[in-house]
PDB file of C-alpha atoms in Angstrom:
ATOM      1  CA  UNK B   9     102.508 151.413 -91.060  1.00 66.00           C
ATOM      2  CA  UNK B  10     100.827 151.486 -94.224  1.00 70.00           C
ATOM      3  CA  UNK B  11      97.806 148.906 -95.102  1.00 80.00           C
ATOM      4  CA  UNK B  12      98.710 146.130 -97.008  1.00 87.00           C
ATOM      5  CA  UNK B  13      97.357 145.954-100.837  1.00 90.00           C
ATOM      6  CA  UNK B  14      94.396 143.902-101.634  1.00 91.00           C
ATOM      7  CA  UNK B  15      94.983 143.564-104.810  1.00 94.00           C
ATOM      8  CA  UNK B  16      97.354 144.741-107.375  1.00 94.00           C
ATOM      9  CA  UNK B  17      96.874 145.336-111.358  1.00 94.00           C
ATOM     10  CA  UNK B  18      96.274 147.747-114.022  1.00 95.00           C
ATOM     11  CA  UNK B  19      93.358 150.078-114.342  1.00 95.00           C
ATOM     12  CA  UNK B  20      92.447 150.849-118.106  1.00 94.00           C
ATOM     13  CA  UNK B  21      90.465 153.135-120.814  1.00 94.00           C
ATOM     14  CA  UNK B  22      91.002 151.844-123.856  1.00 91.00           C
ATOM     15  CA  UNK B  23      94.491 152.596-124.500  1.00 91.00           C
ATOM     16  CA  UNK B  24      94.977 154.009-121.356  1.00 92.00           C
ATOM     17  CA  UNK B  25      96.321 152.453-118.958  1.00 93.00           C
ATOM     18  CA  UNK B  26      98.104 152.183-115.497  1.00 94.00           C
ATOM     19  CA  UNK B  27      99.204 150.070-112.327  1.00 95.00           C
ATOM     20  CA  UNK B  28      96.883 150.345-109.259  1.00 95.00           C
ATOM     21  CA  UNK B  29      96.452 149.272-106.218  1.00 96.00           C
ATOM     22  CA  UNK B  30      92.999 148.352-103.639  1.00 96.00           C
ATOM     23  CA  UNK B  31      93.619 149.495-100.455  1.00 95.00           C
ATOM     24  CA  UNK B  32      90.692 148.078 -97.688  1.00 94.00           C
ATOM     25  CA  UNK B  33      88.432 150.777 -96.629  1.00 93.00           C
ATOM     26  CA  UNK B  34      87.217 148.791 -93.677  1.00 88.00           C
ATOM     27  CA  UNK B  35      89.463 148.033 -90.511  1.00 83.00           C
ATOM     28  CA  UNK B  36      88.823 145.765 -88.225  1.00 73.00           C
ATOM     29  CA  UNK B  37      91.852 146.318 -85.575  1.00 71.00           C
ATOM     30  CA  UNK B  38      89.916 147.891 -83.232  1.00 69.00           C
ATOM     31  CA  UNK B  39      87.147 145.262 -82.401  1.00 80.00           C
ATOM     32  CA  UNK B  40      86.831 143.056 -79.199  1.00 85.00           C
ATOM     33  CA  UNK B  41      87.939 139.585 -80.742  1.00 87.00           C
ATOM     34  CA  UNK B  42      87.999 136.418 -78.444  1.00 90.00           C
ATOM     35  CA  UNK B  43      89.991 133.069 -78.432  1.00 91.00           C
ATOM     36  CA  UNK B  44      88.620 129.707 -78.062  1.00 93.00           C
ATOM     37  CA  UNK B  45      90.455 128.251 -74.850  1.00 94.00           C
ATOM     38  CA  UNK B  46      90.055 124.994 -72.785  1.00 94.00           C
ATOM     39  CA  UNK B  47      88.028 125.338 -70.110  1.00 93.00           C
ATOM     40  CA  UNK B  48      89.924 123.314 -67.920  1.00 94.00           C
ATOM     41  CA  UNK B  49      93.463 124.299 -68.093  1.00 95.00           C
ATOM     42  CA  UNK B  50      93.155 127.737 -70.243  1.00 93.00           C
ATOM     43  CA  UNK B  51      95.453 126.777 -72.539  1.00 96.00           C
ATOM     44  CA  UNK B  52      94.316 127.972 -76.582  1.00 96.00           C
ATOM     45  CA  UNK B  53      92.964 125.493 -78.690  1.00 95.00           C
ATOM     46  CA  UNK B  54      93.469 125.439 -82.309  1.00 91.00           C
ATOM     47  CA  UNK B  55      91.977 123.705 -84.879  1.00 89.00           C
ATOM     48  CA  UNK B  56      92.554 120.753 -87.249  1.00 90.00           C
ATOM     49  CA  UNK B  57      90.986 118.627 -90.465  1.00 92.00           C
ATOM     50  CA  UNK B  58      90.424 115.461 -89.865  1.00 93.00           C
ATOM     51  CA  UNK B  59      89.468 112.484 -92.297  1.00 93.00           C
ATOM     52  CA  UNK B  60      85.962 112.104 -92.185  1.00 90.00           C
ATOM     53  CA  UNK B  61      85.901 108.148 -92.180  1.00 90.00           C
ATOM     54  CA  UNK B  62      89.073 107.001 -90.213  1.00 93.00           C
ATOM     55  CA  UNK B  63      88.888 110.491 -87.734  1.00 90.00           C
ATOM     56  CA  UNK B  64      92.889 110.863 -88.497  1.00 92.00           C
ATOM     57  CA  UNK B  65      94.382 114.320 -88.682  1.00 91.00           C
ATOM     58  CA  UNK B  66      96.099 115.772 -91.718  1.00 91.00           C
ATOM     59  CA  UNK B  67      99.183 117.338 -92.104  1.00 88.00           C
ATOM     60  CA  UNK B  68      99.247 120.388 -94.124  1.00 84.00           C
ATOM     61  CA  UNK B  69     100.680 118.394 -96.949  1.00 87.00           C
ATOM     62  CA  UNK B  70      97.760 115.984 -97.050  1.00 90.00           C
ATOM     63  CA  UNK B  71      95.325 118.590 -97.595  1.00 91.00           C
ATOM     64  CA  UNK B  72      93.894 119.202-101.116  1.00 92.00           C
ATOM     65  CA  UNK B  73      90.978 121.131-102.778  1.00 93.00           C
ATOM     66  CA  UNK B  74      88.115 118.965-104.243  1.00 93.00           C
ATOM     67  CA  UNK B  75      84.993 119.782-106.227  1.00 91.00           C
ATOM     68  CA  UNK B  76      82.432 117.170-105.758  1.00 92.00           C
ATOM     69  CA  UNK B  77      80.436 116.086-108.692  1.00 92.00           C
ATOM     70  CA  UNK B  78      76.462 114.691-108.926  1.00 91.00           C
ATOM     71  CA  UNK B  79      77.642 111.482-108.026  1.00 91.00           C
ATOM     72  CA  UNK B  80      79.573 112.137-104.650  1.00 88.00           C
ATOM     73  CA  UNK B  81      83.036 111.841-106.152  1.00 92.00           C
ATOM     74  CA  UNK B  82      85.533 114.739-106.164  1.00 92.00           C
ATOM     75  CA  UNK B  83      87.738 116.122-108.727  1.00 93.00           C
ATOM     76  CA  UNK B  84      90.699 116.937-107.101  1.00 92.00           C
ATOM     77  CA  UNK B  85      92.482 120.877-107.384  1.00 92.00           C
ATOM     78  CA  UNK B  86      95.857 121.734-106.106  1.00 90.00           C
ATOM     79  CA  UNK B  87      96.403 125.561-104.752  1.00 88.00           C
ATOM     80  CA  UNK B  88      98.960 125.742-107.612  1.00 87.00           C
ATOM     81  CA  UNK B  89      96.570 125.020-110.263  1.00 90.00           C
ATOM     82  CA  UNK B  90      93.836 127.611-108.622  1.00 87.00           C
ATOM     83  CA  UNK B  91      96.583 130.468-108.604  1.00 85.00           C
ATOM     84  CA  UNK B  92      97.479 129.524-112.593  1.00 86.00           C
ATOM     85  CA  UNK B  93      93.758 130.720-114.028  1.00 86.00           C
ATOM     86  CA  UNK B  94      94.054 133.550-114.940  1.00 85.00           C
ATOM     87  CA  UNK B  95      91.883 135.743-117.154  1.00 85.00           C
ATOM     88  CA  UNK B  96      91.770 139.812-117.927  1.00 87.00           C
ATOM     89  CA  UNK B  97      90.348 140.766-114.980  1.00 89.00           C
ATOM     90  CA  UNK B  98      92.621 138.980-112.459  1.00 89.00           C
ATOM     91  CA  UNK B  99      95.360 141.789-113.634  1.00 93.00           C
ATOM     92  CA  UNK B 100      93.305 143.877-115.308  1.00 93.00           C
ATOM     93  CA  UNK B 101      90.002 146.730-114.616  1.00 93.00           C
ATOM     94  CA  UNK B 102      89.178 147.719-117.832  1.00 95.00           C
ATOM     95  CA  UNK B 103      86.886 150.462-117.604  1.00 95.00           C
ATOM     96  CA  UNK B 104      84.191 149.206-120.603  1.00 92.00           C
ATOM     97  CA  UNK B 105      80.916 151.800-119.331  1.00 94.00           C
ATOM     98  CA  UNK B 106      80.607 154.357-117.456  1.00 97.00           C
ATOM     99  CA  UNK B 107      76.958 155.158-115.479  1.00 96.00           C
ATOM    100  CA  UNK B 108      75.446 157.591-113.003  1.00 94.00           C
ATOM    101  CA  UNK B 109      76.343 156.328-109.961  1.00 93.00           C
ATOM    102  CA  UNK B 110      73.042 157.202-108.032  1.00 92.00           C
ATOM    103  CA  UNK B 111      71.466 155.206-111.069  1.00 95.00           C
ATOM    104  CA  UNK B 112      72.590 151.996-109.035  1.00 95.00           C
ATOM    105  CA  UNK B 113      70.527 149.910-106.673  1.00 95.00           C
ATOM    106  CA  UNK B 114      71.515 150.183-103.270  1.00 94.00           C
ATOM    107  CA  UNK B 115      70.858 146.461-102.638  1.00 95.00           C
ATOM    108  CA  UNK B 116      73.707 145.737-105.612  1.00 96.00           C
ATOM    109  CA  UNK B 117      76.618 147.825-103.737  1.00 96.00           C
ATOM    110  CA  UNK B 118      78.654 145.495-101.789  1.00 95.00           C
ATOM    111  CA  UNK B 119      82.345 146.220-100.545  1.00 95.00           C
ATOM    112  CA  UNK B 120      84.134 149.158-100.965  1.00 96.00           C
ATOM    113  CA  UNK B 121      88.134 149.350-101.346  1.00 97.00           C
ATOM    114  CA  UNK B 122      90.231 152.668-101.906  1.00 97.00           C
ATOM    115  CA  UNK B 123      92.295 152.535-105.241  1.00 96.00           C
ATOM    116  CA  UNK B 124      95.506 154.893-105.734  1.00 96.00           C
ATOM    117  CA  UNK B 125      98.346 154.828-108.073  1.00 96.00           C
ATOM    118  CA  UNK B 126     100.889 151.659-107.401  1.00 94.00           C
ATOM    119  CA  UNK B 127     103.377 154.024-108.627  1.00 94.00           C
ATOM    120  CA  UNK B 128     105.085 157.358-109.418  1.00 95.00           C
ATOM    121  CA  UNK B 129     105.213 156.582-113.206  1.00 94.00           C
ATOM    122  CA  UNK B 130     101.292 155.901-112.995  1.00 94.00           C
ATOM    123  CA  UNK B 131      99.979 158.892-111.065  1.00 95.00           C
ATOM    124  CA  UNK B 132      99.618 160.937-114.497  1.00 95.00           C
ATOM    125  CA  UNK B 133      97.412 158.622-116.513  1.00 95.00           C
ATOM    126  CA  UNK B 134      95.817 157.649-113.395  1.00 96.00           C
ATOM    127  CA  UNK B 135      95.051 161.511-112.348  1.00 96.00           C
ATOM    128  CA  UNK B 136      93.956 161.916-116.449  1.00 95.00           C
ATOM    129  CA  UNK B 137      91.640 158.758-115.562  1.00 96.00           C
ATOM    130  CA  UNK B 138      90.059 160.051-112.417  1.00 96.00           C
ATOM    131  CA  UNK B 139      89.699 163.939-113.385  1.00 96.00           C
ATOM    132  CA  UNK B 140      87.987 162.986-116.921  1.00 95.00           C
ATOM    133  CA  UNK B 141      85.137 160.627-114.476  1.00 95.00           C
ATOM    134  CA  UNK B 142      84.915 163.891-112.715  1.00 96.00           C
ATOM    135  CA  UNK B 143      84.401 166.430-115.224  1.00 96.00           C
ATOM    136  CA  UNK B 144      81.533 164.245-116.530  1.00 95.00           C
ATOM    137  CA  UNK B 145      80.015 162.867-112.992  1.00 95.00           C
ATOM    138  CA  UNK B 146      80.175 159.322-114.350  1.00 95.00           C
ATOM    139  CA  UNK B 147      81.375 156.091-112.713  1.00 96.00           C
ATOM    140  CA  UNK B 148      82.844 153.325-114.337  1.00 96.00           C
ATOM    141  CA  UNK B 149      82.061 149.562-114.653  1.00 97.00           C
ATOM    142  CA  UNK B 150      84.718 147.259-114.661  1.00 96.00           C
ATOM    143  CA  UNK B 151      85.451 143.663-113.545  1.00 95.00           C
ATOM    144  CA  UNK B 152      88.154 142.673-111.397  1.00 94.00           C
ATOM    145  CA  UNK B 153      88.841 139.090-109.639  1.00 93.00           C
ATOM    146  CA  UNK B 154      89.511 138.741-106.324  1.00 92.00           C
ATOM    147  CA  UNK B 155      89.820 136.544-103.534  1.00 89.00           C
ATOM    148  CA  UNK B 156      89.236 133.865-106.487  1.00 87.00           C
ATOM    149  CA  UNK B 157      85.894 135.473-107.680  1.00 91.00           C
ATOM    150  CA  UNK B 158      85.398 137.565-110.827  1.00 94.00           C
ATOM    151  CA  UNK B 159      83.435 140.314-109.593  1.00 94.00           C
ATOM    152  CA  UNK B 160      81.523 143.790-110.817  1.00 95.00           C
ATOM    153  CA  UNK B 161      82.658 146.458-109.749  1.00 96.00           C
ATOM    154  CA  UNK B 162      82.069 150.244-109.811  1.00 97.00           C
ATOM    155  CA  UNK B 163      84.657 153.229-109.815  1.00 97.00           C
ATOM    156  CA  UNK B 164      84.395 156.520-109.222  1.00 97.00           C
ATOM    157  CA  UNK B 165      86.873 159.744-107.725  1.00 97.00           C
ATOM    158  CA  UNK B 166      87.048 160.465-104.389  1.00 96.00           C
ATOM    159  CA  UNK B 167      89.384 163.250-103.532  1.00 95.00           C
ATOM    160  CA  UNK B 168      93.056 162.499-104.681  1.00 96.00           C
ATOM    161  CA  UNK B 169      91.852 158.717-105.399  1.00 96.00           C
ATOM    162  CA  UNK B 170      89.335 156.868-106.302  1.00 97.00           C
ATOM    163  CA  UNK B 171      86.893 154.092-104.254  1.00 97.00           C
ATOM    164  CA  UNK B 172      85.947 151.038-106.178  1.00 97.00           C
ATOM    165  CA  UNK B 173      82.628 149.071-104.991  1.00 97.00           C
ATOM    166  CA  UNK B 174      82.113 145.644-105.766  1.00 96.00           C
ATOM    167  CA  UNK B 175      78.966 144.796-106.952  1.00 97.00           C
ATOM    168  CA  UNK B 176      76.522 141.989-106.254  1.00 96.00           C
ATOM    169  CA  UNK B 177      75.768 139.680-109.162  1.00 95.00           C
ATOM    170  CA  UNK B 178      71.474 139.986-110.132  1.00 95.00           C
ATOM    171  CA  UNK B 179      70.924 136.204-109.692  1.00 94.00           C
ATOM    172  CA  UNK B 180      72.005 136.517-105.613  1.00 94.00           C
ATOM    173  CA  UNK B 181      69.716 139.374-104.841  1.00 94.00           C
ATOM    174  CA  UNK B 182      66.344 139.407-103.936  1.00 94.00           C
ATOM    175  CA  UNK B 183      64.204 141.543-105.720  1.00 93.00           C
ATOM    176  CA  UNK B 184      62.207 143.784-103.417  1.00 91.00           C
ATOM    177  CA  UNK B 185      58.995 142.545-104.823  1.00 91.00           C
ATOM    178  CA  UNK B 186      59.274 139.109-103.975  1.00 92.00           C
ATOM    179  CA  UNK B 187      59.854 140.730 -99.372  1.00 91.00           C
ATOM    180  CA  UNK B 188      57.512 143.200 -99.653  1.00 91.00           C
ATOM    181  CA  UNK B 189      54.883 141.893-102.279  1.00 90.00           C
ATOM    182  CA  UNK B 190      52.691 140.652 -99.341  1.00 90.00           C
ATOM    183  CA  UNK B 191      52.412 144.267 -97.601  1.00 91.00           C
ATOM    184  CA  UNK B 192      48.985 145.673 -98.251  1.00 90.00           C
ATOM    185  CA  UNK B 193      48.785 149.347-100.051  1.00 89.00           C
ATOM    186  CA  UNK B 194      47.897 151.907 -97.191  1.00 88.00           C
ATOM    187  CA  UNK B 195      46.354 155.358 -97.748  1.00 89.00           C
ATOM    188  CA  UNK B 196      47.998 157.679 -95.018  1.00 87.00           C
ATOM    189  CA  UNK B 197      45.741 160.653 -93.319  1.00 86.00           C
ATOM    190  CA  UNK B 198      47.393 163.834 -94.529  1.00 89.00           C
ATOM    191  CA  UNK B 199      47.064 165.401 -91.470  1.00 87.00           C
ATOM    192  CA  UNK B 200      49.503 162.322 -89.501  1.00 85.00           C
ATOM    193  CA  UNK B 201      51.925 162.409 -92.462  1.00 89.00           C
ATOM    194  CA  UNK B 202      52.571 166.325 -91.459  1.00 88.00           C
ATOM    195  CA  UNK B 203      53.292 165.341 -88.241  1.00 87.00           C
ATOM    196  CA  UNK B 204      55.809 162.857 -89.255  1.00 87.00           C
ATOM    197  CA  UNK B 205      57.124 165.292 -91.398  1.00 88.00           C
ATOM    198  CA  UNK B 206      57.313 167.606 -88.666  1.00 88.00           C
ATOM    199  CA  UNK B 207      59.295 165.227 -86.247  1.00 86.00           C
ATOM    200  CA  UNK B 208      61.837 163.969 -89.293  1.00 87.00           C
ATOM    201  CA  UNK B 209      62.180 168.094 -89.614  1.00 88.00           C
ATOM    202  CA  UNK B 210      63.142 168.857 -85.764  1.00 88.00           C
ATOM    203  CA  UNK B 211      65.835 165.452 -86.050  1.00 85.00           C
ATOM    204  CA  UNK B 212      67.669 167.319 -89.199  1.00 88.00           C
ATOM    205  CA  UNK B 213      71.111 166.362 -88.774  1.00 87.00           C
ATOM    206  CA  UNK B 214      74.479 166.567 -90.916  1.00 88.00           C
ATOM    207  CA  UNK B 215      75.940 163.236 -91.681  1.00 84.00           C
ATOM    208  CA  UNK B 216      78.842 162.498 -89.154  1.00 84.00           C
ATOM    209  CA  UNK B 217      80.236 158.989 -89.052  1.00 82.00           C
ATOM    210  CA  UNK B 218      82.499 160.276 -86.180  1.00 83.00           C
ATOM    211  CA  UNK B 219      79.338 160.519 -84.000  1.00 83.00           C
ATOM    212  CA  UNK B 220      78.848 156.662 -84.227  1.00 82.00           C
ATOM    213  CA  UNK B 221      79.837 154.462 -81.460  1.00 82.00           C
ATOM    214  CA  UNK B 222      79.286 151.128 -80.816  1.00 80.00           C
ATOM    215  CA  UNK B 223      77.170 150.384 -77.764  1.00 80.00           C
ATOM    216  CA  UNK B 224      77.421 146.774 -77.682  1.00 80.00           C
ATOM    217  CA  UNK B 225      81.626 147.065 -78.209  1.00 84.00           C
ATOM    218  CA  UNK B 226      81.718 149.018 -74.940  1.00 83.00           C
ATOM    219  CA  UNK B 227      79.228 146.463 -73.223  1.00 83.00           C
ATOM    220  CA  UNK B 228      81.725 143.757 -74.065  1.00 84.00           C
ATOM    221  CA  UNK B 229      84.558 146.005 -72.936  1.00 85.00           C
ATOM    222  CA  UNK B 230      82.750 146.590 -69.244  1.00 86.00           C
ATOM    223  CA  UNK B 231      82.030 142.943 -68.844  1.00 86.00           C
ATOM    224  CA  UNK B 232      85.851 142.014 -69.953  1.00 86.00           C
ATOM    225  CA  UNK B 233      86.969 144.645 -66.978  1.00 86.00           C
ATOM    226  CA  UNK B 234      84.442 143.830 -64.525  1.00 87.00           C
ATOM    227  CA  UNK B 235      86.448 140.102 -65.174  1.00 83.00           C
ATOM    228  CA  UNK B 236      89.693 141.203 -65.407  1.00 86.00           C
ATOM    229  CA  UNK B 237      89.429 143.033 -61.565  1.00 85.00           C
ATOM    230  CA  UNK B 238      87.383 139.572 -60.519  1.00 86.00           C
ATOM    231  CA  UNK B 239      84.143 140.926 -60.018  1.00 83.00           C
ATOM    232  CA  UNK B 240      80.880 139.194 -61.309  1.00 83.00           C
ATOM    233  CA  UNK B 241      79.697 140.380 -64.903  1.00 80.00           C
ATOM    234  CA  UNK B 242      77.758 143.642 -64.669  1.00 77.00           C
ATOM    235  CA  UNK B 243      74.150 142.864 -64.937  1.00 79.00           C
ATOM    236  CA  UNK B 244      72.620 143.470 -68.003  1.00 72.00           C
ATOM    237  CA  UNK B 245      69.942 146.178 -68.169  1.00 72.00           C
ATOM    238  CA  UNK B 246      67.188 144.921 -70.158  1.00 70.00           C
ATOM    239  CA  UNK B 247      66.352 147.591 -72.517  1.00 68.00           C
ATOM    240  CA  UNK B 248      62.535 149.080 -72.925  1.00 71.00           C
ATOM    241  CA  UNK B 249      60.208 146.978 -75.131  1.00 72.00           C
ATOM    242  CA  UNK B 250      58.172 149.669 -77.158  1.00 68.00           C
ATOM    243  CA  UNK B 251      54.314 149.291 -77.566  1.00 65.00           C
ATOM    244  CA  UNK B 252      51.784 148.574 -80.584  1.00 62.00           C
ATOM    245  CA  UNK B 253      50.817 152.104 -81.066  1.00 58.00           C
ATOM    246  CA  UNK B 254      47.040 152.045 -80.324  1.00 60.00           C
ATOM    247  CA  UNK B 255      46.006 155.620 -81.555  1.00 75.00           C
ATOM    248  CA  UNK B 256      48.976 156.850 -84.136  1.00 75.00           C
ATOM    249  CA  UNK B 257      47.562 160.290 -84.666  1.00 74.00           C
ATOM    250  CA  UNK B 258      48.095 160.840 -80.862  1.00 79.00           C
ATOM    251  CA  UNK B 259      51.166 159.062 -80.627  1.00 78.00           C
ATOM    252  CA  UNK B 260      52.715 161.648 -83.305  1.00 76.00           C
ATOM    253  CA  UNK B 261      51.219 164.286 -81.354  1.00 79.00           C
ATOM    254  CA  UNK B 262      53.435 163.055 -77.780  1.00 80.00           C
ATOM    255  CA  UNK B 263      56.753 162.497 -80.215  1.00 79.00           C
ATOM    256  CA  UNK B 264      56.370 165.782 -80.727  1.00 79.00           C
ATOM    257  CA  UNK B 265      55.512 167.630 -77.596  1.00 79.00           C
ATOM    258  CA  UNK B 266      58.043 165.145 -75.977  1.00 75.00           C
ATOM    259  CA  UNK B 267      60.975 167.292 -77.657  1.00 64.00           C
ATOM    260  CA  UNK B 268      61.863 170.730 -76.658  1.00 48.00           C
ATOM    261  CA  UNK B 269      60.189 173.482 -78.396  1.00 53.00           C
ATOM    262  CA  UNK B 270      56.874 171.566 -78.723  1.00 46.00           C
ATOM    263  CA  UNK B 271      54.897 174.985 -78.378  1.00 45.00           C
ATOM    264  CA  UNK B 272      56.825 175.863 -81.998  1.00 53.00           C
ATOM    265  CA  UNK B 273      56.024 172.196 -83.208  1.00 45.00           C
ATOM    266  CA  UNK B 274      52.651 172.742 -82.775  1.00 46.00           C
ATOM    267  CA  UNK B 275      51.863 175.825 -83.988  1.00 49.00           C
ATOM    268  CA  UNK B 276      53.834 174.960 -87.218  1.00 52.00           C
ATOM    269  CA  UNK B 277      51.695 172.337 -87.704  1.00 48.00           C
ATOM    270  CA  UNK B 278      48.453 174.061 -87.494  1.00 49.00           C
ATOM    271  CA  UNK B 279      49.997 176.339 -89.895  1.00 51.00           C
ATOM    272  CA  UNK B 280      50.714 173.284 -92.174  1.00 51.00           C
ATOM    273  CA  UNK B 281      47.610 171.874 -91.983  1.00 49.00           C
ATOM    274  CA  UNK B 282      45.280 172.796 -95.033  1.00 47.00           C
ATOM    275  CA  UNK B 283      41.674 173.050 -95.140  1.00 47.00           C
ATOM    276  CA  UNK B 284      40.143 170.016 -96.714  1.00 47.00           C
ATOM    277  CA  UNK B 285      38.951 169.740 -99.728  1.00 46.00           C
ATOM    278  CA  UNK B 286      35.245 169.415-100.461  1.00 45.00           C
ATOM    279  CA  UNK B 287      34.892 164.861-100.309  1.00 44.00           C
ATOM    280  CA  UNK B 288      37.983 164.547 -98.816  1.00 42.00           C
ATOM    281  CA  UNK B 289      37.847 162.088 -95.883  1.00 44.00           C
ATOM    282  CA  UNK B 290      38.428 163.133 -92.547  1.00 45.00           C
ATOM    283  CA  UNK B 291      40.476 161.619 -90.087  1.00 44.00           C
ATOM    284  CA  UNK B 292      40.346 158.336 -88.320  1.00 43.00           C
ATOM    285  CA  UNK B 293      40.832 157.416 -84.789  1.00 40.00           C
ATOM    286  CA  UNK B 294      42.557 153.864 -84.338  1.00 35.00           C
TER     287      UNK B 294
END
């Protein structure tokens, strides 16, 4: 069964244009999910609004949106009247700049959503759209509103498609200076940095998603069998609590020879290690 749209509009460039739809790259089928229940008779619970001064439920029909104001009153919104704003970008991604996408903070890139043609009449300008962002390597900018928020967003091909990213806006994330302005500037001993360098070199790995699994899911899933037969929950192994790492140099030094090959390890980093210069400063024991 295919996933259900996101969102539905028009993608455009300039004069360009044609119908698209988000697809969600992120699935959540698989996780462990749990119900609330009552203890006592095991029955699910659900739940309800109820008015804050009298502690009455509401119907469905009672229930209204409200904006409160400086002075504790509300002005009152129906869902109707939500749904009726509308502005370009709630049907509309017009492409208006186009950037390297490696040029863009990490800490900006928020949630990504596959974007295809909606139709067979749209696959040409939407193929002209795509392949032109891939000749030149660029990504485009765009706005788009969804799930009743304008939001950035960024576009760029991917295979037959195209993944769109929203972005975060600059006045709701924290500038790296203002976490890390407190950590003091350390000079590093050569010699220790080529050991790290050494160890990051022998864990060279491809990038395989498909390797990933989810320890904690399939802790869940052996305390929800151990239940399920009636047996007590499986006791939980507390895992190791690493140490403050009194001497570093020789703690690099055991990272390595704890791997296979260690013989090669340290012979290659003899071999890396360079004379020092006349004044430089020698190593440090912690």
């Amino acid at each position: 069964m295919a996933p259900r749209p996101a969102w539905k509009g028009y993608l455009k460039l300039s004069l360009v244009t044609c119908a698209v739809e988000l697809t969600n790259v992120v699935t959540h089928t698989e996780r462990v999910s749990f119900r609330i229940l009552n203890r006592k008779t095991g029955n699910t619970v659900k739940r309800i609004y109820v008015d804050a001064e009298t502690g009455k439920p509401l119907g469905e029909d009672d229930e209204i949106k409200g904006y409160e104001l400086d002075d504790g009153d509300f002005v009152h919104i129906e869902e109707d009247e939500i749904e009726a704003v509308q502005i370009e970008s709630s049907h509309t991604m017009a492409l208006d700049g186009f950037v390297d996408k490696s040029s863009i903070q990490q800490i900006y890139l928020d949630t990504p959503y596959y974007v295809g043609p909606a139709d067979k009449v749209s696959e040409e300008a939407f193929a002209v759209i795509r392949d032109a962002m891939a000749g030149k390597k660029m990504a485009g900018l765009a706005r788009i509103v969804l799930y009743q928020r304008e939001r950035p967003v960024v576009i760029e091909p991917l295979g037959k498609g195209m993944v769109l990213t929203t972005l975060r806006y600059d006045n709701t994330v924290r500038q790296p200076d203002t976490v890390f302005g407190d950590i003091k500037s350390v000079k590093t001993d050569q010699e220790m940095t080529d050991l790290a360098e050494l160890i990051i070199d022998k864990k060279k790995a491809k990038f395989d998603p498909s390797k990933f699994d989810d320890k904690y899911e399939d802790a869940l899933l052996e305390l929800i069998r151990a239940k399920k037969a009636g047996h007590r929950a499986p006791k939980a192994k507390a895992a190791p609590k690493p140490s403050n790492v009194v001497n570093l140099f020789d703690a690099l030094k055991k990272s390595l020879s704890s791997d296979s090959g260690s013989a090669k390890a340290s012979s290659s980093a003899k071999a890396k290690r360079a004379k020092p210069k006349a004044g430089a400063p020698k190593r440090k024991s912690a």
